[in-house]
mmCIF file of C-alpha atoms (C1' of nucleotides) in Angstrom:
data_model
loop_
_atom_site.group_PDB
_atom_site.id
_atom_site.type_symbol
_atom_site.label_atom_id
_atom_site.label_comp_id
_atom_site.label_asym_id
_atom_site.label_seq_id
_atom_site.Cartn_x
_atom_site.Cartn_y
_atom_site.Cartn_z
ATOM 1 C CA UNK A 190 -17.831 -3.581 -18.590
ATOM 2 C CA UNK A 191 -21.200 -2.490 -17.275
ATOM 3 C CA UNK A 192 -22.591 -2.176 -14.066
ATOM 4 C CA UNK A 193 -25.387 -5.214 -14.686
ATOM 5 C CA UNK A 194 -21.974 -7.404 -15.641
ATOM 6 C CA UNK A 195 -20.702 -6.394 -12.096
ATOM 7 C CA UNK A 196 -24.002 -6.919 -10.696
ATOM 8 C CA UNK A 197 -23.914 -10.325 -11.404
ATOM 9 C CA UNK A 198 -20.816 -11.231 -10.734
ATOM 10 C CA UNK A 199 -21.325 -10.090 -7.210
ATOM 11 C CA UNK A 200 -24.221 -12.222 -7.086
ATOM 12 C CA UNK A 201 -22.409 -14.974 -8.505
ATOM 13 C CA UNK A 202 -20.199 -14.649 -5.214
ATOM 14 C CA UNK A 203 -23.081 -13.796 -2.630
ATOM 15 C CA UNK A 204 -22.661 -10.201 -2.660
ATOM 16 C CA UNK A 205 -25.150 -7.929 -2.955
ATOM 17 C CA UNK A 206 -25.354 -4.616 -5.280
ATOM 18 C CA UNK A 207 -26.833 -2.435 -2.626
ATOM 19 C CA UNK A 208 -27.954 1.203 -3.641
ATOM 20 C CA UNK A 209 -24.554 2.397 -1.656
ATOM 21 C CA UNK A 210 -22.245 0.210 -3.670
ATOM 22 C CA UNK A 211 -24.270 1.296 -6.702
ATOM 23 C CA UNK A 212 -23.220 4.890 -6.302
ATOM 24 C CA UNK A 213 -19.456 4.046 -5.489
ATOM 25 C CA UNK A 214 -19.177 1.425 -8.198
ATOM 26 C CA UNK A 215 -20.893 4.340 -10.908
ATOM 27 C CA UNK A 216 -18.331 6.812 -9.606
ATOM 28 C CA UNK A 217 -15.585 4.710 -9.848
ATOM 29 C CA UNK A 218 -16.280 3.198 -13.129
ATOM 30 C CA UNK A 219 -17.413 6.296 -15.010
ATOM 31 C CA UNK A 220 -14.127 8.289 -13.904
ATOM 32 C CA UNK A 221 -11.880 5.843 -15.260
ATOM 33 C CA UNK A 222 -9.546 7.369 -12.696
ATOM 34 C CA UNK A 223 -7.734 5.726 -9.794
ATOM 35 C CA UNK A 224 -8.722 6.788 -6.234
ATOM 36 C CA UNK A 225 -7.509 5.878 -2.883
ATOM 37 C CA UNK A 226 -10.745 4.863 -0.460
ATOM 38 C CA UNK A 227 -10.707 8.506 1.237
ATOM 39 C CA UNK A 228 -10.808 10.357 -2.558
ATOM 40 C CA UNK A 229 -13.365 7.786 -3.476
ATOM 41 C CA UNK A 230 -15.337 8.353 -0.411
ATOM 42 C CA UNK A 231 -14.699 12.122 -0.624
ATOM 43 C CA UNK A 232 -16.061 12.065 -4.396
ATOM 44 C CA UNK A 233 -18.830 10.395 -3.683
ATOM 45 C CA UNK A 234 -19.614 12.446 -1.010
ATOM 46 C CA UNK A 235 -19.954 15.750 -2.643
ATOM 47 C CA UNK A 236 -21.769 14.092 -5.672
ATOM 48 C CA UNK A 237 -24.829 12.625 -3.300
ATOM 49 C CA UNK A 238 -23.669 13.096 -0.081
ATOM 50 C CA UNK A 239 -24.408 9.522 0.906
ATOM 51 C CA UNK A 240 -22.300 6.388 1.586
ATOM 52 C CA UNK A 241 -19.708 6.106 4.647
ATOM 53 C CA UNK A 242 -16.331 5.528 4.325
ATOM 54 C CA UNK A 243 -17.094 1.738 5.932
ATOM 55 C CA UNK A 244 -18.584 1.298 2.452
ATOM 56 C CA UNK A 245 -16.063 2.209 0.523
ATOM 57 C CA UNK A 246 -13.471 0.096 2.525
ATOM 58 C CA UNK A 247 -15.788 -3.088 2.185
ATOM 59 C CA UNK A 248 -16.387 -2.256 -1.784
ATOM 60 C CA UNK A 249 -12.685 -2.470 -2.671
ATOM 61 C CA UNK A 250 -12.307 -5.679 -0.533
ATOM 62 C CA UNK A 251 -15.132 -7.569 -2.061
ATOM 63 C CA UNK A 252 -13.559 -5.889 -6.196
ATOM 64 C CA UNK A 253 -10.297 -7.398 -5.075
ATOM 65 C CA UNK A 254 -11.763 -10.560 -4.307
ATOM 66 C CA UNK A 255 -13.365 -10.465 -7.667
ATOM 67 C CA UNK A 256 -10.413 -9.156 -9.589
ATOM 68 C CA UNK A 257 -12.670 -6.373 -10.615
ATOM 69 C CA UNK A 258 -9.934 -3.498 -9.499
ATOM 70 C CA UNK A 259 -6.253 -3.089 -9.710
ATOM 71 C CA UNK A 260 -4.252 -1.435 -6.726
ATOM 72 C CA UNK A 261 -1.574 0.658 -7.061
ATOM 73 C CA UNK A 262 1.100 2.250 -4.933
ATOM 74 C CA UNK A 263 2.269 5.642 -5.680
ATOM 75 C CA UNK A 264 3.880 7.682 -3.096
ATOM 76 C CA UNK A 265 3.188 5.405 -0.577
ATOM 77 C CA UNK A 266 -0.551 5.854 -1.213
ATOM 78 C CA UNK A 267 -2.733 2.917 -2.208
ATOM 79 C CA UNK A 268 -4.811 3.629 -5.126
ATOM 80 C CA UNK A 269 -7.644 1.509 -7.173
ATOM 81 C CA UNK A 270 -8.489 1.564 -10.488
ATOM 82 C CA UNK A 271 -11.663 0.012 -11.972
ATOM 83 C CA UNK A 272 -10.564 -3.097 -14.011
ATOM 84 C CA UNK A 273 -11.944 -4.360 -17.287
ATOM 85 C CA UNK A 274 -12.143 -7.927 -17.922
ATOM 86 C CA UNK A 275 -8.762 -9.816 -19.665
ATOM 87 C CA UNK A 276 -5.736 -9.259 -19.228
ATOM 88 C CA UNK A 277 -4.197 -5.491 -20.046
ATOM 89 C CA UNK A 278 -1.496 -3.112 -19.230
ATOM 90 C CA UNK A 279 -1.793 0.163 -17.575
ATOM 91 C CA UNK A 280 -0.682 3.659 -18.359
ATOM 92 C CA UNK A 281 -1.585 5.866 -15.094
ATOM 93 C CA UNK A 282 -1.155 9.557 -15.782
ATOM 94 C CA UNK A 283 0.633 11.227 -12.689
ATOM 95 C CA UNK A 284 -1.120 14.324 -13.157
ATOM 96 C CA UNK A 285 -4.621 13.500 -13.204
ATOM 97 C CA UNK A 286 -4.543 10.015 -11.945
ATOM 98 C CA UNK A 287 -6.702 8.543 -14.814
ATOM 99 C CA UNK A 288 -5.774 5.035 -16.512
ATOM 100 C CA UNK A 289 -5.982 3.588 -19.679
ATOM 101 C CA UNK A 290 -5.480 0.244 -20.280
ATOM 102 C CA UNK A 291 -3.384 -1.556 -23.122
ATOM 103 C CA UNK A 292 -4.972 -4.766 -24.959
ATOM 104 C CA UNK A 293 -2.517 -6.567 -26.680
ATOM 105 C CA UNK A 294 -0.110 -8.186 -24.051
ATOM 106 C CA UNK A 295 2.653 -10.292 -26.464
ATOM 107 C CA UNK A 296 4.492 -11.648 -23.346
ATOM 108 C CA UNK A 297 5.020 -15.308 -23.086
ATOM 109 C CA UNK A 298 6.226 -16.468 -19.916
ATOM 110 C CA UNK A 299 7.133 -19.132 -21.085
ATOM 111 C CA UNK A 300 10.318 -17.206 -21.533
ATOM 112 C CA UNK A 301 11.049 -17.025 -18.091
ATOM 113 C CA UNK A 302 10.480 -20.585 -16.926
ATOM 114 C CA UNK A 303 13.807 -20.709 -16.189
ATOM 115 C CA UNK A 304 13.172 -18.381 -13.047
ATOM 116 C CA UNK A 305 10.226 -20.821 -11.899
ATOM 117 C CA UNK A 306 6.450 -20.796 -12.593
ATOM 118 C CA UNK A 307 4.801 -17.513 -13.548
ATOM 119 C CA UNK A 308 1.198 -17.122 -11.818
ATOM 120 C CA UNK A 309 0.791 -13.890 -13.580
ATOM 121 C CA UNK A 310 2.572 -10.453 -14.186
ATOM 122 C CA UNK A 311 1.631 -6.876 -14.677
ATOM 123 C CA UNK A 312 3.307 -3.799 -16.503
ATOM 124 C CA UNK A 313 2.268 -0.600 -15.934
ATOM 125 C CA UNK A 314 3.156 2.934 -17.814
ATOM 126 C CA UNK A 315 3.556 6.271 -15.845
ATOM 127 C CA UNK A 316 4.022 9.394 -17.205
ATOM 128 C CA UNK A 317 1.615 12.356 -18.641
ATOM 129 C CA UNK A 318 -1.712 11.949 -20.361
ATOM 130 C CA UNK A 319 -2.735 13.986 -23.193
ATOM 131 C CA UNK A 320 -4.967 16.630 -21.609
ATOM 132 C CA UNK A 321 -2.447 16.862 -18.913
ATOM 133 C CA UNK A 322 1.100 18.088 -20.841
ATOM 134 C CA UNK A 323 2.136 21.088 -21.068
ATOM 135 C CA UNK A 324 -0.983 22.432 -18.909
ATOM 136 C CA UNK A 325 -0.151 24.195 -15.878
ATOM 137 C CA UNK A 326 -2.672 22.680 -14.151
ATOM 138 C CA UNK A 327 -3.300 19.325 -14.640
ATOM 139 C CA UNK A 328 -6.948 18.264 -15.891
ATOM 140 C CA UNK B 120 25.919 -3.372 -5.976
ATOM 141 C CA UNK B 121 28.449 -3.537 -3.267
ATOM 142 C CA UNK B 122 27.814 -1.417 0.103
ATOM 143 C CA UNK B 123 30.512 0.769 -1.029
ATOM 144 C CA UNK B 124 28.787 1.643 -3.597
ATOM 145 C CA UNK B 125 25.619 2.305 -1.387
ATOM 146 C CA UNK B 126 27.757 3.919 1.017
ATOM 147 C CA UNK B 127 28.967 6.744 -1.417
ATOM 148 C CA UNK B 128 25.939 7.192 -3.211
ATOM 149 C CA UNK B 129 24.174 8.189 0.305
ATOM 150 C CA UNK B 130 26.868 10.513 0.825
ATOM 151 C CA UNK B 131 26.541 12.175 -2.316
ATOM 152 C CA UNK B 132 22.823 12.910 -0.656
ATOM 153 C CA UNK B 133 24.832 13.964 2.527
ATOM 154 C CA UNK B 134 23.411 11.004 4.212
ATOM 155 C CA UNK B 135 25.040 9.366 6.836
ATOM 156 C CA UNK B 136 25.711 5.123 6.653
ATOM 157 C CA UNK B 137 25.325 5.153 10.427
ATOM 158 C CA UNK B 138 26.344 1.150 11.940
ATOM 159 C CA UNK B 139 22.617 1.137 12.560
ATOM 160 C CA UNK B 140 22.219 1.684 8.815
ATOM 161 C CA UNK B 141 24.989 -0.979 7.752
ATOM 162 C CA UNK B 142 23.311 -4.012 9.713
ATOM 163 C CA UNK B 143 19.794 -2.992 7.571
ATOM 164 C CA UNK B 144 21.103 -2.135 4.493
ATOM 165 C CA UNK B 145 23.625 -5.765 4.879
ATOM 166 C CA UNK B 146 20.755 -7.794 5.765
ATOM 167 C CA UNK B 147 18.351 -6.201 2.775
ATOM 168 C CA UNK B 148 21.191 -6.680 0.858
ATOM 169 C CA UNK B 149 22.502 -10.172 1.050
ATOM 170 C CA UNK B 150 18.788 -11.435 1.654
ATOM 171 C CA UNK B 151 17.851 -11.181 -2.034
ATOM 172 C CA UNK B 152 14.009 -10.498 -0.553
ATOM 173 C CA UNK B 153 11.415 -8.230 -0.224
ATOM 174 C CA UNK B 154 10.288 -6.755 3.183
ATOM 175 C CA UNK B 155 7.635 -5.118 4.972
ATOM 176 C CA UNK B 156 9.117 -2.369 7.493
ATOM 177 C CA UNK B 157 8.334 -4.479 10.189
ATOM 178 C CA UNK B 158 9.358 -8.048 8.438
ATOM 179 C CA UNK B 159 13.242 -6.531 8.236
ATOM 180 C CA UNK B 160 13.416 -4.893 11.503
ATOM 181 C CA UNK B 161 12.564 -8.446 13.128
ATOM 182 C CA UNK B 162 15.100 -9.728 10.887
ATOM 183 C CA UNK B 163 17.876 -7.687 11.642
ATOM 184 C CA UNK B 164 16.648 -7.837 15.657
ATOM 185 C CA UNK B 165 17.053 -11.797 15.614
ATOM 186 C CA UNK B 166 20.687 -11.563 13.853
ATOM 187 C CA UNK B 167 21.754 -8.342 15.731
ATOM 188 C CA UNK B 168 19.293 -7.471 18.399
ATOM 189 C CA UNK B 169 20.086 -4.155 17.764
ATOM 190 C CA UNK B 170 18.378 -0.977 15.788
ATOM 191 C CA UNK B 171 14.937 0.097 16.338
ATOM 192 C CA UNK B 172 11.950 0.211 13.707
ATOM 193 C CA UNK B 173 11.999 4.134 13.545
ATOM 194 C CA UNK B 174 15.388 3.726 12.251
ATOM 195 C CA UNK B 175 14.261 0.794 9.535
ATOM 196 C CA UNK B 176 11.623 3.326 8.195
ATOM 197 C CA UNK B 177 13.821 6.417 7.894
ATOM 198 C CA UNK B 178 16.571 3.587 5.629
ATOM 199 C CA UNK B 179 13.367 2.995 3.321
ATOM 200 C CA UNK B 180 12.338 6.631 3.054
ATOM 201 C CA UNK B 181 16.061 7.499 2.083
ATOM 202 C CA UNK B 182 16.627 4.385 0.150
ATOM 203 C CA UNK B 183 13.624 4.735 -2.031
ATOM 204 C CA UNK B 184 14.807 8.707 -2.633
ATOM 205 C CA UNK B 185 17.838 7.586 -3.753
ATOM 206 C CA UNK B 186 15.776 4.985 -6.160
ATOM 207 C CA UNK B 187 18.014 1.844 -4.346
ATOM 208 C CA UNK B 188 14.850 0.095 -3.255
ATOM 209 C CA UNK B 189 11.307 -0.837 -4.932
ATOM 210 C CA UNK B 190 8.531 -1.179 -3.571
ATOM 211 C CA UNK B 191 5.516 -3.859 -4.204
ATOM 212 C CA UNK B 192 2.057 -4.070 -2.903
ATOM 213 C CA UNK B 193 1.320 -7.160 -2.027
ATOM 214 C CA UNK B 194 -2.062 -8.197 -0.422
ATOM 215 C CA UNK B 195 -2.362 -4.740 0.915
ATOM 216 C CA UNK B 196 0.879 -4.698 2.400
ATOM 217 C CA UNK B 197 3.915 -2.739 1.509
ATOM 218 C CA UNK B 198 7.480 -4.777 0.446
ATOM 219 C CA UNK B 199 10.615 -3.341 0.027
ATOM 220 C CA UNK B 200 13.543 -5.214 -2.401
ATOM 221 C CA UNK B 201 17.198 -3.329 -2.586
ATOM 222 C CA UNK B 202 17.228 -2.318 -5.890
ATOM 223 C CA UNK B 203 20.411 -2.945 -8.295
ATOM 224 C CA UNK B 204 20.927 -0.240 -10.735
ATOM 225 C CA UNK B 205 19.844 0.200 -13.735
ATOM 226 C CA UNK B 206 16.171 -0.684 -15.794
ATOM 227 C CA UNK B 207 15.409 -3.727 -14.921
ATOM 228 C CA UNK B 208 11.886 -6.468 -14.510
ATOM 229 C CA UNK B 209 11.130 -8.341 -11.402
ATOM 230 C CA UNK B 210 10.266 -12.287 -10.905
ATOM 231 C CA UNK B 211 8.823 -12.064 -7.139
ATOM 232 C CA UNK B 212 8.011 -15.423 -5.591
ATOM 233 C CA UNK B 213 4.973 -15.630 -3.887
ATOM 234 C CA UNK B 214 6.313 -17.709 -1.017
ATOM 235 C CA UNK B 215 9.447 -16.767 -0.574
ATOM 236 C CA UNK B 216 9.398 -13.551 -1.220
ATOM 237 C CA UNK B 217 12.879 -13.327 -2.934
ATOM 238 C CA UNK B 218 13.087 -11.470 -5.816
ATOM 239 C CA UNK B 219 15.125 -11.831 -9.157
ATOM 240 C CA UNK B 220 15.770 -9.510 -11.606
ATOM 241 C CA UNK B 221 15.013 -9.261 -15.266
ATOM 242 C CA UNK B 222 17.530 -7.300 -17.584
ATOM 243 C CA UNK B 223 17.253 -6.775 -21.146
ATOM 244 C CA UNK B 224 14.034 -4.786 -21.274
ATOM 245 C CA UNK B 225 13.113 -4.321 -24.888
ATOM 246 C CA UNK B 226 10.544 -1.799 -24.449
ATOM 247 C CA UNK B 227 10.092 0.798 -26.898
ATOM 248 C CA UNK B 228 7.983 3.652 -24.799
ATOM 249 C CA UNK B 229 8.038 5.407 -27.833
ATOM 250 C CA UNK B 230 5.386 2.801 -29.086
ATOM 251 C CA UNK B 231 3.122 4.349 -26.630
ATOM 252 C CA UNK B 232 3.219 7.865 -26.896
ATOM 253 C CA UNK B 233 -0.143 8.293 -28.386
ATOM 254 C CA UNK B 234 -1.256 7.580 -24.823
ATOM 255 C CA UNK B 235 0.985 10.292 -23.563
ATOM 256 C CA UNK B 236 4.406 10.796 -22.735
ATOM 257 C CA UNK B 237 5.792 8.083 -20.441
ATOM 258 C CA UNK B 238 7.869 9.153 -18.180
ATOM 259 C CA UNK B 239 9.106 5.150 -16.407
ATOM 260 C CA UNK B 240 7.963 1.818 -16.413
ATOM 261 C CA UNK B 241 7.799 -1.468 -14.676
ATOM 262 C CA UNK B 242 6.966 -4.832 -15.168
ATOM 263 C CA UNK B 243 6.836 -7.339 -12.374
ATOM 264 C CA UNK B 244 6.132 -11.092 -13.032
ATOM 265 C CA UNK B 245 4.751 -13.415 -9.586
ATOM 266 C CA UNK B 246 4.676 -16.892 -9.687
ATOM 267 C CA UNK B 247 6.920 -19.666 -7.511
ATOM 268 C CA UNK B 248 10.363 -19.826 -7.480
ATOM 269 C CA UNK B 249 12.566 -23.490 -8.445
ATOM 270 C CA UNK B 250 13.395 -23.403 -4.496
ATOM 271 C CA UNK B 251 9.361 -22.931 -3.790
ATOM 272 C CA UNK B 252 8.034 -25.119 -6.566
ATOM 273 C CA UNK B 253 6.272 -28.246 -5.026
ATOM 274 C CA UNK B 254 7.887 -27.726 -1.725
ATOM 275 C CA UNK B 255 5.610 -28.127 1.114
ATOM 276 C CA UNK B 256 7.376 -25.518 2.990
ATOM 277 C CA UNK B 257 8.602 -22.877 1.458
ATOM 278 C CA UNK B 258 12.098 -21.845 1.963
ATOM 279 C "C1'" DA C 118 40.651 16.421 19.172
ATOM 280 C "C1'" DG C 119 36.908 19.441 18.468
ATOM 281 C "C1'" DC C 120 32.803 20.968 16.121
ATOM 282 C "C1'" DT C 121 28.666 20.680 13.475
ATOM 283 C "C1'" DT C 122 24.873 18.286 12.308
ATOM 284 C "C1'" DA C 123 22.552 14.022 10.853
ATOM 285 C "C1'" DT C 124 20.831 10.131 13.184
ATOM 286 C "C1'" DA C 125 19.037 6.628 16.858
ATOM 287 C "C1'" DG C 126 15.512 5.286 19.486
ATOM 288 C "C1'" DA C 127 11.796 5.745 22.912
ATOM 289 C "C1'" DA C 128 7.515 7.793 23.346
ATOM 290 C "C1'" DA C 129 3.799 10.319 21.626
ATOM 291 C "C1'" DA C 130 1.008 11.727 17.929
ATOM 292 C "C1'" DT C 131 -1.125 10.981 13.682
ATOM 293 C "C1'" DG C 132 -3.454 8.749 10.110
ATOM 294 C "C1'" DT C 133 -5.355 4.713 8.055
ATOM 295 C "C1'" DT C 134 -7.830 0.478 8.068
ATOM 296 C "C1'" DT C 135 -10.484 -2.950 10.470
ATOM 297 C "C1'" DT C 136 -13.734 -4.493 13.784
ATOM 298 C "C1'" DT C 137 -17.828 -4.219 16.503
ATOM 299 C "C1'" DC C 138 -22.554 -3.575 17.058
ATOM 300 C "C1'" DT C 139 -27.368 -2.572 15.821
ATOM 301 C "C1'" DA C 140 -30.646 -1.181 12.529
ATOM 302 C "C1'" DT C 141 -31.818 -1.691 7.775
ATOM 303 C "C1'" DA C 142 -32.682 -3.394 3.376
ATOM 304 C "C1'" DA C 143 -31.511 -6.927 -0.403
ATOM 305 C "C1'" DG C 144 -33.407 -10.479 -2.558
ATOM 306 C "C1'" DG C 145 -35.121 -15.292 -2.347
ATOM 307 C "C1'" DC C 146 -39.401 -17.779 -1.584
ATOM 308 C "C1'" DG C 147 -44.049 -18.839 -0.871
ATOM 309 C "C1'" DC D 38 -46.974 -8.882 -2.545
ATOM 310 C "C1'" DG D 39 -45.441 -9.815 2.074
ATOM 311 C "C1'" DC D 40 -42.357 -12.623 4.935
ATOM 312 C "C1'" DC D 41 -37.929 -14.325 6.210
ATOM 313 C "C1'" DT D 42 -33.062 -14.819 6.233
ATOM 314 C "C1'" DT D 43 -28.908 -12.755 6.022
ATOM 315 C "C1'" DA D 44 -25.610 -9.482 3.966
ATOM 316 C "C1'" DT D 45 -24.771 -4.749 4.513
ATOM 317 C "C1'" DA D 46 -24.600 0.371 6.206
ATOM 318 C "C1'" DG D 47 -22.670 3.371 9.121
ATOM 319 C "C1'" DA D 48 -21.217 5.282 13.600
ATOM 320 C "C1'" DA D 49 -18.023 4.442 17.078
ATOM 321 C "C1'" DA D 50 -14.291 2.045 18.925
ATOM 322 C "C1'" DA D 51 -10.296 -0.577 18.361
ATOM 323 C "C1'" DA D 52 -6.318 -1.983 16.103
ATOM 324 C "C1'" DC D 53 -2.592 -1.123 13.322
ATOM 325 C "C1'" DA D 54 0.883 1.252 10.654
ATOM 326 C "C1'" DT D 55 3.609 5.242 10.015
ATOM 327 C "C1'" DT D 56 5.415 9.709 11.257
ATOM 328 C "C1'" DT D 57 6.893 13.146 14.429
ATOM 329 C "C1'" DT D 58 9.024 14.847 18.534
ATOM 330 C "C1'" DC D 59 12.691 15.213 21.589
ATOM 331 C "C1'" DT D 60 17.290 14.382 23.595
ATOM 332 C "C1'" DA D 61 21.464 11.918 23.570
ATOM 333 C "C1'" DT D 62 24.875 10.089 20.526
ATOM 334 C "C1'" DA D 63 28.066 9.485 16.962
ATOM 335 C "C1'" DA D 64 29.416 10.440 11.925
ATOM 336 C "C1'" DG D 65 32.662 12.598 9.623
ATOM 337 C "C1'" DC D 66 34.704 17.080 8.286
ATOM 338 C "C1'" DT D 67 38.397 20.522 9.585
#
DNA sequence: AGCTTATAGAAAATGTTTTTCTATAAGGCG
DNA sequence: CGCCTTATAGAAAAACATTTTCTATAAGCT
């Protein structure tokens, strides 16, 4: 997804795509890694030194309302990832923290009516990327 | 799981299952629901009126080393469900909050290892529970 | 029963997230 | 293009959640 599809989906909802939200949105999306809001604020920071950590707060509320970002909790920690549209699967890579989603979801849940009415579900892989096995320090 | 069981596996750890411990870990137990830190200690205060949050934390941060509890974010807060051993899925109700596990995972990781080598998995479905299900008030 | 040491719990400290407030700028409209 | 309305930025404060500290207690081994 680009950032003119996000663009207008924030419009669609009465948000705007300020020039702030426009650097934190580009760093998030181009990393393809998950960040908690101080990394995301801190890489930010040191790429333009601009945006406050306000911002970054108020741009993960407004991608959760949209659906546009996935949280996850590791360690206790709270982390986003930037999330394409449809549905997909994660594998998060421990080391590096970067996520690739996997298309293809053959789950009917249909299978589990039995337990009551699935809204949605999510499965997500952890383990070690590519670039990051066997490396003593992770990529 | 029985709280013997619990109760040996913490000593393994040399933990201690202090009677401050017993009244959480009971009321976790026989709930079959998930809990913020501060949801369970008001739970166990109304039935006991004993044991102080501190002490519902520290259960969690052994529990969860011990991999007897899993945790789920949930609207930005943090829940806790006692975990039975072995793999196993989730079904979490969204208004109840209880939580019913899914055995039988067919999961090949090995289908995935072009993405990396996957270390552990999980897949949790939400939805509403028979109990829930076209109740006005949830259970 | 006595001893060692993990734990309980109150209070304080820490860290994170949200709210408040004012200035600014996004973007719609003429 | 310039004006107007209103969402947003960001600093500071407040609120909230979690962890640490400290001392008394009790778990559980010998």
């Amino acid at each position: 997804m680009d950032l003119e599809t996000v663009k207008s989906k924030l419009h669609a909802m009465n948000f705007r795509l300020t020039q702030e939200r426009e650097l934190v949105l580009r760093t998030l999306m181009e990393s393809g890694e998950m960040f908690t809001a101080m990394q995301l604020y801190d890489r930010v920071k040191e790429q333009y030194n601009k945006v406050g950590l306000t911002t970054v707060y108020r741009l993960f509320e407004v991608l959760t309302k949209l659906r546009l970002v996935t949280p996850f909790l590791i360690d206790g920690e709270i982390y986003y990832t930037f999330c394409q549209g449809g549905h997909h699967h994660h594998f998060v890579c421990l080391d590096c923290h970067r996520v690739k989603n996997i298309y293809g979801c053959e789950m009917d849940t249909r299978d589990f009516a039995d337990l009551g009415k699935v809204e949605y579900h999510r499965m997500d892989l952890f383990g070690h990327c590519e670039n990051c096995q066997g490396s003593v320090q992770p990529c």
